[in-house]
PDB file of C-alpha atoms in Angstrom:
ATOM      1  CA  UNK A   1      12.036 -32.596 -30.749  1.00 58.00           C
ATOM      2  CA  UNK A   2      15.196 -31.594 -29.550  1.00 71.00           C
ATOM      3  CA  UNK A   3      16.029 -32.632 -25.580  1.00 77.00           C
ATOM      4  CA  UNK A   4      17.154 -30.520 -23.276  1.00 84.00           C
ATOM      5  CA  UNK A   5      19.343 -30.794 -20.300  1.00 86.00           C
ATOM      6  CA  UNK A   6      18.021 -27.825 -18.015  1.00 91.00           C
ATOM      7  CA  UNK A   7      15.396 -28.415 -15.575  1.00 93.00           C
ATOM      8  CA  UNK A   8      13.148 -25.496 -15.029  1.00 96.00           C
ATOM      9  CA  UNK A   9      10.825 -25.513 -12.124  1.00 96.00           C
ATOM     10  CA  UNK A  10       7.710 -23.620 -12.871  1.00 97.00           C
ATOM     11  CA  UNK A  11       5.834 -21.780  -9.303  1.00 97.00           C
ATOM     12  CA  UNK A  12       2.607 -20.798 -10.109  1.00 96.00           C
ATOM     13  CA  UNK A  13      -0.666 -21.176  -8.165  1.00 94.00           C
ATOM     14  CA  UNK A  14      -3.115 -20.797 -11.255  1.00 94.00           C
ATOM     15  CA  UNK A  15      -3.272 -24.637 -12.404  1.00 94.00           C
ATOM     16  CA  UNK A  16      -4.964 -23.341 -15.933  1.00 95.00           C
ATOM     17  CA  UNK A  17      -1.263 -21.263 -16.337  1.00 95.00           C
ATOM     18  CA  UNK A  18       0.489 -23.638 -14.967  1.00 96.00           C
ATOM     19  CA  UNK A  19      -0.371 -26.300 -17.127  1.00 96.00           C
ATOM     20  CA  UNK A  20      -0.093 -23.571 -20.322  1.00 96.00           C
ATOM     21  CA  UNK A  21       3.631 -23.720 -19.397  1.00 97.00           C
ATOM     22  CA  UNK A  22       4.100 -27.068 -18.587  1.00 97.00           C
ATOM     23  CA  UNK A  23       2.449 -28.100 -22.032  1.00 96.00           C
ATOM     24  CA  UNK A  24       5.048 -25.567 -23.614  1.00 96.00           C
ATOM     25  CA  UNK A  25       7.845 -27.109 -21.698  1.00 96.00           C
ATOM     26  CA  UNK A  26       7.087 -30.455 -22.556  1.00 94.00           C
ATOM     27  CA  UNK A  27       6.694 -29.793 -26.442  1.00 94.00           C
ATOM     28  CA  UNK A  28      10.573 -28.027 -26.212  1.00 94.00           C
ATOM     29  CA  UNK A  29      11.520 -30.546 -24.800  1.00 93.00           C
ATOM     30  CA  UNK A  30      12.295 -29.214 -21.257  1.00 95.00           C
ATOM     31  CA  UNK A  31      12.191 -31.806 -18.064  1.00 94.00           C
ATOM     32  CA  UNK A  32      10.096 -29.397 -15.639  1.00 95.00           C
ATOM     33  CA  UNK A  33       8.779 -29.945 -12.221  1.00 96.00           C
ATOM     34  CA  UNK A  34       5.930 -27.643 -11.118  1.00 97.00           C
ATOM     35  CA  UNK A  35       4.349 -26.696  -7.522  1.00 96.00           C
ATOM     36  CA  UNK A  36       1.409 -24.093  -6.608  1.00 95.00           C
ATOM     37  CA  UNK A  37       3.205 -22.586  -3.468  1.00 94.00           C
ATOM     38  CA  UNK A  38       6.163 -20.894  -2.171  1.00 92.00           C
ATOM     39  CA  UNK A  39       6.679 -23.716   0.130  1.00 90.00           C
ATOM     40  CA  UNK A  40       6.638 -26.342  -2.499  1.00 92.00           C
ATOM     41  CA  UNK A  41       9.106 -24.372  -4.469  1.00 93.00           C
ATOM     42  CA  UNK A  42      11.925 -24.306  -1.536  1.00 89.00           C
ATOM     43  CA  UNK A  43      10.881 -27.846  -1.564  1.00 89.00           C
ATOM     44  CA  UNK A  44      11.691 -28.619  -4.893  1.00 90.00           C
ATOM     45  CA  UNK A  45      14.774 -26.491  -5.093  1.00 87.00           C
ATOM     46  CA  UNK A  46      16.638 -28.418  -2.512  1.00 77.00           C
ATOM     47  CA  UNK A  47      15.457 -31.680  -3.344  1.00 82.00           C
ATOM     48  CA  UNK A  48      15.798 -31.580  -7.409  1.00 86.00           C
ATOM     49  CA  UNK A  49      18.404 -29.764  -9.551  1.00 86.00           C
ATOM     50  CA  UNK A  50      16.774 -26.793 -10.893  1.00 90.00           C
ATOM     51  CA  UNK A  51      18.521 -24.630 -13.227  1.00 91.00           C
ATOM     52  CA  UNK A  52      15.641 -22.262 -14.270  1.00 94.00           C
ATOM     53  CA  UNK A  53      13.067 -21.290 -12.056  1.00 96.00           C
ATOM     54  CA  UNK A  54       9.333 -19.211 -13.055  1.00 97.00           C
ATOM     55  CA  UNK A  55       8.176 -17.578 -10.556  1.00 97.00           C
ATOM     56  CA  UNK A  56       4.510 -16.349 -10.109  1.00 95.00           C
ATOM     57  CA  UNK A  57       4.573 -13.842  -7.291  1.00 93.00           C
ATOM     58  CA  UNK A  58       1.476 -14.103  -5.685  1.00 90.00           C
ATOM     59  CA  UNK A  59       1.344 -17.260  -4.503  1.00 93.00           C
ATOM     60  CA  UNK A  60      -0.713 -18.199  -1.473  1.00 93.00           C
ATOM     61  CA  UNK A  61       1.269 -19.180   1.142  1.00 91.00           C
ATOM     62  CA  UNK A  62       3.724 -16.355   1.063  1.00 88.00           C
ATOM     63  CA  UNK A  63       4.765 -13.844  -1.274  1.00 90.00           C
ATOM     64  CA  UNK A  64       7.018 -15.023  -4.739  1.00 91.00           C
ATOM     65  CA  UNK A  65       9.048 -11.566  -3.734  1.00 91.00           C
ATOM     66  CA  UNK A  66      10.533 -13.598  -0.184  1.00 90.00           C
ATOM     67  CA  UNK A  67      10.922 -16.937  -2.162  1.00 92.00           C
ATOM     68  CA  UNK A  68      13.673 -14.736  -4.393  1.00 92.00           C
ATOM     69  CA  UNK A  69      15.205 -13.567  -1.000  1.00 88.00           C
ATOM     70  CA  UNK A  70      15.402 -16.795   0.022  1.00 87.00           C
ATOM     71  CA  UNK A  71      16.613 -18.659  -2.755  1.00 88.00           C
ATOM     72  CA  UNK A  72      19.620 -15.642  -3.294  1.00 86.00           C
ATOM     73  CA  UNK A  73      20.844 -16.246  -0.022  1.00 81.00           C
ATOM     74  CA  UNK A  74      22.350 -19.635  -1.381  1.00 79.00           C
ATOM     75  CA  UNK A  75      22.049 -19.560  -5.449  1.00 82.00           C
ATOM     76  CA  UNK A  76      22.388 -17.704  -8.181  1.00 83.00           C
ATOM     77  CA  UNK A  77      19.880 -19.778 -10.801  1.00 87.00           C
ATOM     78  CA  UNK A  78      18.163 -17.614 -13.200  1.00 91.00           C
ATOM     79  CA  UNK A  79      14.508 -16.744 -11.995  1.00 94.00           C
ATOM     80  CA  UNK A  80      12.711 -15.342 -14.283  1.00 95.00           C
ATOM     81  CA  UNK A  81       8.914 -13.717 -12.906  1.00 95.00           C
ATOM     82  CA  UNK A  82       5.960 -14.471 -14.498  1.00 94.00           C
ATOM     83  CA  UNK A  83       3.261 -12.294 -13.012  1.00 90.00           C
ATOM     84  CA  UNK A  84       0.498 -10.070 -13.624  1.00 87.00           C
ATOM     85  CA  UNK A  85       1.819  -7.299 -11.749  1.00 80.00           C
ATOM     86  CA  UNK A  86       2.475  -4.981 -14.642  1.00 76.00           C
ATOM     87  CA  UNK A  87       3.708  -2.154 -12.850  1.00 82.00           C
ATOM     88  CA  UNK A  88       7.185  -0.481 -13.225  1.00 84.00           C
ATOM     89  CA  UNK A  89       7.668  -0.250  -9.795  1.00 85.00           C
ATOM     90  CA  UNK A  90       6.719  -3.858  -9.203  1.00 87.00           C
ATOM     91  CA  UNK A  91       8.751  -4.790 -11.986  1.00 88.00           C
ATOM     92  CA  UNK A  92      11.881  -3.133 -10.559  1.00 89.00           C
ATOM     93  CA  UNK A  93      11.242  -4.378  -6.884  1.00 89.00           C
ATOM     94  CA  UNK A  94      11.788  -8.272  -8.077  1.00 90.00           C
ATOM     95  CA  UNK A  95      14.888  -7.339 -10.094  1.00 90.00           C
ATOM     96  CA  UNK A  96      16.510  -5.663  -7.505  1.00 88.00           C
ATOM     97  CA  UNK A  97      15.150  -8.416  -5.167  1.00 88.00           C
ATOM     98  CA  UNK A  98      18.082 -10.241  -7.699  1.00 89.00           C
ATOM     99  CA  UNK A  99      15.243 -12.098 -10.320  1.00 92.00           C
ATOM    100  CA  UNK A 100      17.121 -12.532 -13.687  1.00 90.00           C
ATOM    101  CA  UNK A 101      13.804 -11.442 -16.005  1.00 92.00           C
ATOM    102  CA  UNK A 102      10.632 -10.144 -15.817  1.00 93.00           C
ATOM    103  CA  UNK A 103       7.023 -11.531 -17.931  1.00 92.00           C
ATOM    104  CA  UNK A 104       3.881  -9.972 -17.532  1.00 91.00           C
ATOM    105  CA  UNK A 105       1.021 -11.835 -18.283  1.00 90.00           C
ATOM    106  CA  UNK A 106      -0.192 -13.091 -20.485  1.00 89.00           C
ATOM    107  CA  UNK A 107       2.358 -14.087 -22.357  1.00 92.00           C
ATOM    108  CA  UNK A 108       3.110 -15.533 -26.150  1.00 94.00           C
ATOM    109  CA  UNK A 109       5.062 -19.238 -26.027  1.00 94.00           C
ATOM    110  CA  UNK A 110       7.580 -17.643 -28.513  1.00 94.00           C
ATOM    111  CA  UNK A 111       8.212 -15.288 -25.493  1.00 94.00           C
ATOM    112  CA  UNK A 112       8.201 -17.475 -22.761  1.00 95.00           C
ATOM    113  CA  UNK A 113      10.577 -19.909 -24.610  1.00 94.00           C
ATOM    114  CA  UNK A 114      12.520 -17.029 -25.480  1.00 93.00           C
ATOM    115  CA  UNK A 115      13.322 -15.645 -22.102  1.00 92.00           C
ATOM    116  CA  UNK A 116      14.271 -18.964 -21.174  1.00 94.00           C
ATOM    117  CA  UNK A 117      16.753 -19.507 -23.787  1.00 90.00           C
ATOM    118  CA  UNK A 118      18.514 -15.678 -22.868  1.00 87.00           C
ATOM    119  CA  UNK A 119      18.306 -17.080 -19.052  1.00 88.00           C
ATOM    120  CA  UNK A 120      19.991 -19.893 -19.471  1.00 88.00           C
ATOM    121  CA  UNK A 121      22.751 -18.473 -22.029  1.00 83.00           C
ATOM    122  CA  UNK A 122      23.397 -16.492 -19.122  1.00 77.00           C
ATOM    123  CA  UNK A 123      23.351 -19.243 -16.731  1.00 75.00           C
ATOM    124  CA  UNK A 124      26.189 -20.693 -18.574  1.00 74.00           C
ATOM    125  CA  UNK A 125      28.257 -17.598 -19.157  1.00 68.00           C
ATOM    126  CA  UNK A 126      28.078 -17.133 -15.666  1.00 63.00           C
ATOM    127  CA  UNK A 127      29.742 -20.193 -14.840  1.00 60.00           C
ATOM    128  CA  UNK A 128      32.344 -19.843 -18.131  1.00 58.00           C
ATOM    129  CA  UNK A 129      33.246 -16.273 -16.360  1.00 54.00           C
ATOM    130  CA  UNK A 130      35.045 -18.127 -13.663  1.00 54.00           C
ATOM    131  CA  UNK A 131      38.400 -19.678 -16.030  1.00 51.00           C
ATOM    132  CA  UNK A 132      37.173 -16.845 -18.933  1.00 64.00           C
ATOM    133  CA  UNK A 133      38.578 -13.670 -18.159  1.00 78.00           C
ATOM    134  CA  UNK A 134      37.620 -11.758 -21.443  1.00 85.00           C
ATOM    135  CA  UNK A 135      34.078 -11.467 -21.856  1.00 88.00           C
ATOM    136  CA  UNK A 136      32.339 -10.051 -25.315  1.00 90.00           C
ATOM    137  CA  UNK A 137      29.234  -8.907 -27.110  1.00 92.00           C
ATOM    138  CA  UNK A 138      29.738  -8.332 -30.574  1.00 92.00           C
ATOM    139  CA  UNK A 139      32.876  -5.667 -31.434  1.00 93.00           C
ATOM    140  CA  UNK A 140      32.416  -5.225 -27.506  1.00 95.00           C
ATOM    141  CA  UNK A 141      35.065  -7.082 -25.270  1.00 93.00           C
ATOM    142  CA  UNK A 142      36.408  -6.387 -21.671  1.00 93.00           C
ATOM    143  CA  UNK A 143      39.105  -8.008 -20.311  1.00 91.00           C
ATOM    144  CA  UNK A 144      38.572  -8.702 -16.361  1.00 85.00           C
ATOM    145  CA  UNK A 145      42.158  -9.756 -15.456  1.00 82.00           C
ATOM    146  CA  UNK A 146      43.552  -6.323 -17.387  1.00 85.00           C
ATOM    147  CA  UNK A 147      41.166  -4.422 -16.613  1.00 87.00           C
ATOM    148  CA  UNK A 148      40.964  -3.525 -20.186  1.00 91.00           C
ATOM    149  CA  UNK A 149      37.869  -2.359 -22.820  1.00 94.00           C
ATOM    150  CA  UNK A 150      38.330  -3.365 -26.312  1.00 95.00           C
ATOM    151  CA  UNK A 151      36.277  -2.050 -29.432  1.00 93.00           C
ATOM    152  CA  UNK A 152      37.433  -4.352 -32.602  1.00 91.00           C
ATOM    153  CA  UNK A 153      40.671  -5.780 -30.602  1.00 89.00           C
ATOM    154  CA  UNK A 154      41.533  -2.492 -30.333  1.00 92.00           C
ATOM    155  CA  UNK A 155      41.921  -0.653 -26.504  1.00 92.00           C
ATOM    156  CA  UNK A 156      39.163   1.965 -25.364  1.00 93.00           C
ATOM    157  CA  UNK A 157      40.189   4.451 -23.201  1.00 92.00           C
ATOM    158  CA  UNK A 158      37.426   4.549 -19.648  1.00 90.00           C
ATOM    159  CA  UNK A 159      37.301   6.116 -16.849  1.00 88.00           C
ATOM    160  CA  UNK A 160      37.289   4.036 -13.525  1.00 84.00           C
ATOM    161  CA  UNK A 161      33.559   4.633 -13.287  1.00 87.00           C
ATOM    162  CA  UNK A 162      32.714   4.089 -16.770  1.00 91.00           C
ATOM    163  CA  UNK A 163      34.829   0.498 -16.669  1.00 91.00           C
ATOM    164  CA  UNK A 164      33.188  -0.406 -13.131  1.00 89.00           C
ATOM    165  CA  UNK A 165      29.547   0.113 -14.868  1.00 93.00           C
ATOM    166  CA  UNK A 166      30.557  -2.014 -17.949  1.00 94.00           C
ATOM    167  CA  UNK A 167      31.986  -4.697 -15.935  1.00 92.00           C
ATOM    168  CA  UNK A 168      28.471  -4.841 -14.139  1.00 91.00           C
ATOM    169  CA  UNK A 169      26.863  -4.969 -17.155  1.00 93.00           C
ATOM    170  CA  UNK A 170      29.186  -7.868 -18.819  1.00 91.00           C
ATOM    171  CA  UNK A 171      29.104  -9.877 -15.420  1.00 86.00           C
ATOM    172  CA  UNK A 172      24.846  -9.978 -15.757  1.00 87.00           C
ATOM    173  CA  UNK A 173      24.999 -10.205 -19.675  1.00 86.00           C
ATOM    174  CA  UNK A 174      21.087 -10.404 -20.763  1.00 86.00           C
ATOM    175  CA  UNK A 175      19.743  -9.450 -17.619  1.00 86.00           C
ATOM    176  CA  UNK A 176      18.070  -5.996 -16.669  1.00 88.00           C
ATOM    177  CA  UNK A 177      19.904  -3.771 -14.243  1.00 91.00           C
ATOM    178  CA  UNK A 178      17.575  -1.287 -12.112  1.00 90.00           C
ATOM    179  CA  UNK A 179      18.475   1.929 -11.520  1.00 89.00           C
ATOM    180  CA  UNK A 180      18.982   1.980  -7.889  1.00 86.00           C
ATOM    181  CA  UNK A 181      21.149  -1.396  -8.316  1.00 86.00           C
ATOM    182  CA  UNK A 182      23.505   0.570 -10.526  1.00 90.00           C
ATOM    183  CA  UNK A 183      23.829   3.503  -8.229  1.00 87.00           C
ATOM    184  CA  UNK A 184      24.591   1.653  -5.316  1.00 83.00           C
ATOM    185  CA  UNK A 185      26.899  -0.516  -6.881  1.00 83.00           C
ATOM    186  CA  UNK A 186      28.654   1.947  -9.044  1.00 84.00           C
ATOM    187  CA  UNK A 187      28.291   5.280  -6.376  1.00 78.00           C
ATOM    188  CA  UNK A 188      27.652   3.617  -2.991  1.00 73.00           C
ATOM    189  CA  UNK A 189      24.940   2.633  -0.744  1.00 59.00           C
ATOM    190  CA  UNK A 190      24.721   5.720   0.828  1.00 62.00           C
ATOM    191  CA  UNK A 191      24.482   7.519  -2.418  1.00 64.00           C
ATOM    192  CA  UNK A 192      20.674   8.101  -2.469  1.00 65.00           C
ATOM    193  CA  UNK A 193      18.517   8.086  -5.282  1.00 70.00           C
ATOM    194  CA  UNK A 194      19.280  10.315  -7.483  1.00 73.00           C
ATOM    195  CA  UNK A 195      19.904   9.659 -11.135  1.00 84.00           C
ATOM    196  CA  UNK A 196      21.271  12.200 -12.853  1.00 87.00           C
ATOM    197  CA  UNK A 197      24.617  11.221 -12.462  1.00 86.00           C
ATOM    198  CA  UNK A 198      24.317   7.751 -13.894  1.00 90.00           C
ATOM    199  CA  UNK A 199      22.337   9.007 -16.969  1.00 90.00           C
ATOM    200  CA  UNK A 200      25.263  11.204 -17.321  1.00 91.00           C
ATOM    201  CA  UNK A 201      28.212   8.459 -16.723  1.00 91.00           C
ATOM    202  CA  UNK A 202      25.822   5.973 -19.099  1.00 94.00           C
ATOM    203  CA  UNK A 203      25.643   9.333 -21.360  1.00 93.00           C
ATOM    204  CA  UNK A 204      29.467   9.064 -21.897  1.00 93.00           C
ATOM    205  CA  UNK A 205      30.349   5.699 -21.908  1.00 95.00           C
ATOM    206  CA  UNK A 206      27.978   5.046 -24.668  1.00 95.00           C
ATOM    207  CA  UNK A 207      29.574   7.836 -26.524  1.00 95.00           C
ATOM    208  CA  UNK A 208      32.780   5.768 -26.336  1.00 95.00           C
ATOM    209  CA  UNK A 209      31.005   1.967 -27.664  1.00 95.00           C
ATOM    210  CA  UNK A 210      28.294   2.858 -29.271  1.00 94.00           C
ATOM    211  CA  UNK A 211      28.750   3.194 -33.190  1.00 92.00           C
ATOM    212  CA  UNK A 212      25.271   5.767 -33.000  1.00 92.00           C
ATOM    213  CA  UNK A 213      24.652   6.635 -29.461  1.00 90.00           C
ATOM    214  CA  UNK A 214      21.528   7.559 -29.645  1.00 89.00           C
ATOM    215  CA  UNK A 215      20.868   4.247 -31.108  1.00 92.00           C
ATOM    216  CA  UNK A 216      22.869   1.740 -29.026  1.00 93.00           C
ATOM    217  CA  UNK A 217      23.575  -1.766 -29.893  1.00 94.00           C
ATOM    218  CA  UNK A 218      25.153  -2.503 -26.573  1.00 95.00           C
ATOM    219  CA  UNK A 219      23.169  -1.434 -23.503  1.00 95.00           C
ATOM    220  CA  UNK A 220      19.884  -0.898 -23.844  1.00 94.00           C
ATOM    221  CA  UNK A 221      17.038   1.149 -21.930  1.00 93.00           C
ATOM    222  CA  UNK A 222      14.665  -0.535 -20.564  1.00 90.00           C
ATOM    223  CA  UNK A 223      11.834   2.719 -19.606  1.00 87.00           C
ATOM    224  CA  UNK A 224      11.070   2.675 -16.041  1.00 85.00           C
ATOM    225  CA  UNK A 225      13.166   0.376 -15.013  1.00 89.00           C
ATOM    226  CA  UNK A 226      16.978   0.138 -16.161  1.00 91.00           C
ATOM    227  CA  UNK A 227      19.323  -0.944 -18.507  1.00 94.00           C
ATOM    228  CA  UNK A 228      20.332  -4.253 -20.282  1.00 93.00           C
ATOM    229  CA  UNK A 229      23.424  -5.286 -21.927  1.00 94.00           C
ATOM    230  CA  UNK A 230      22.490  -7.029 -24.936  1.00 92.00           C
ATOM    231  CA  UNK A 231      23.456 -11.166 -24.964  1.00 82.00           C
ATOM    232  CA  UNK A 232      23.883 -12.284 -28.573  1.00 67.00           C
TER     233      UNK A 232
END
């Protein structure tokens, strides 16, 4: 069994689920702590180092959704939600809340294990970002300090709007970007909602990395909710 380094701390009121995923955890090989309330959680997370955090949100002592405000307003650990609330609404609230992932339940091991793995590949590029200015995803490169797309080494030609949207992407590598997130951080917070405009700016800047647009390899839709830039 191979040992890992990254703590996860598992939040989730259900014991019968929580000790699912603690039994998972321990045969990865995964040191885990685990707590049934919100409380216990900001407990845990400033008294252990956590790197990964699930998150059930409806805990009984207050609602998983404030626990991600709270825990934003000093880190940036992956969280990734593990809930029954199945709803694309729901599911978009907690990302734009800033939650890295999103699990409905129930849930397969393979996937559980799996969305760990992306979160903390991300977790790590994250903190490589800060002395790594050129970041890349298969023929797919962008080069922060330059301000500079590459497709096969070679320079892409993007508008300011298209490179500010890839550089979003690239910075959350593996994580899904809602809608409203992008327009407000690509168009402003006084924007509004509307979305035509970024299907059309995503329209053309996959025309430009994509090798089949309508099939993209890059950044992905993810129906109801956003879009993802894939982390390989």
């Amino acid at each position: 069994m191979i040992k890992h380094n990254e703590t996860i701390l598992v939040v989730e009121d259900d014991s019968q689920i929580r000790n699912y995923i603690s039994y998972i955890l321990k045969q990865e090989g995964f040191p885990y702590f685990t707590t049934g309330t919100a409380q216990g959680a900001l407990s845990t997370l400033v008294s252990q180092r956590i790197d990964v955090m699930l998150l059930d949100l409806g805990l009984p002592d207050f609602d998983g959704m404030d626990v991600i405000a709270k825990v934003r307003e000093w880190s940036e650990m992956p969280i990734i939600v593990v809930s029954a609330r199945d709803q694309d609404k729901e599911k978009a609230a907690a990302l734009d809340a800033g939650a890295d992932d999103y699990l409905c339940k129930p849930f397969s091991a393979t996937e559980l294990l799996a969305r760990i793995r992306v979160s903390i590949r991300h977790l790590y590029k994250s903190r490589r970002e800060q002395v790594q200015p050129v970041l890349s995803v298969g023929d797919l490169s962008i080069d922060l300090d330059k301000h500079q797309v590459f497709i096969k080494a070679e320079p892409l030609h993007v508008t300011p709007m298209e490179y500010s949207l890839l550089t979003l992407f690239f910075k959350n590598m593996g994580k899904v970007l809602t809608t409203q997130y992008l327009i407000k951080e690509v168009y402003g917070i006084g924007y509004g909602t509307d979305t035509q405009a970024l299907r059309a700016l995503m329209a053309g800047l996959r025309r430009k990395i994509e090798p089949i647009p309508a099939k993209p390899r890059y950044i992905l839709t993810e129906i109801g909710v956003g879009y993802r830039l894939v982390d390989e």
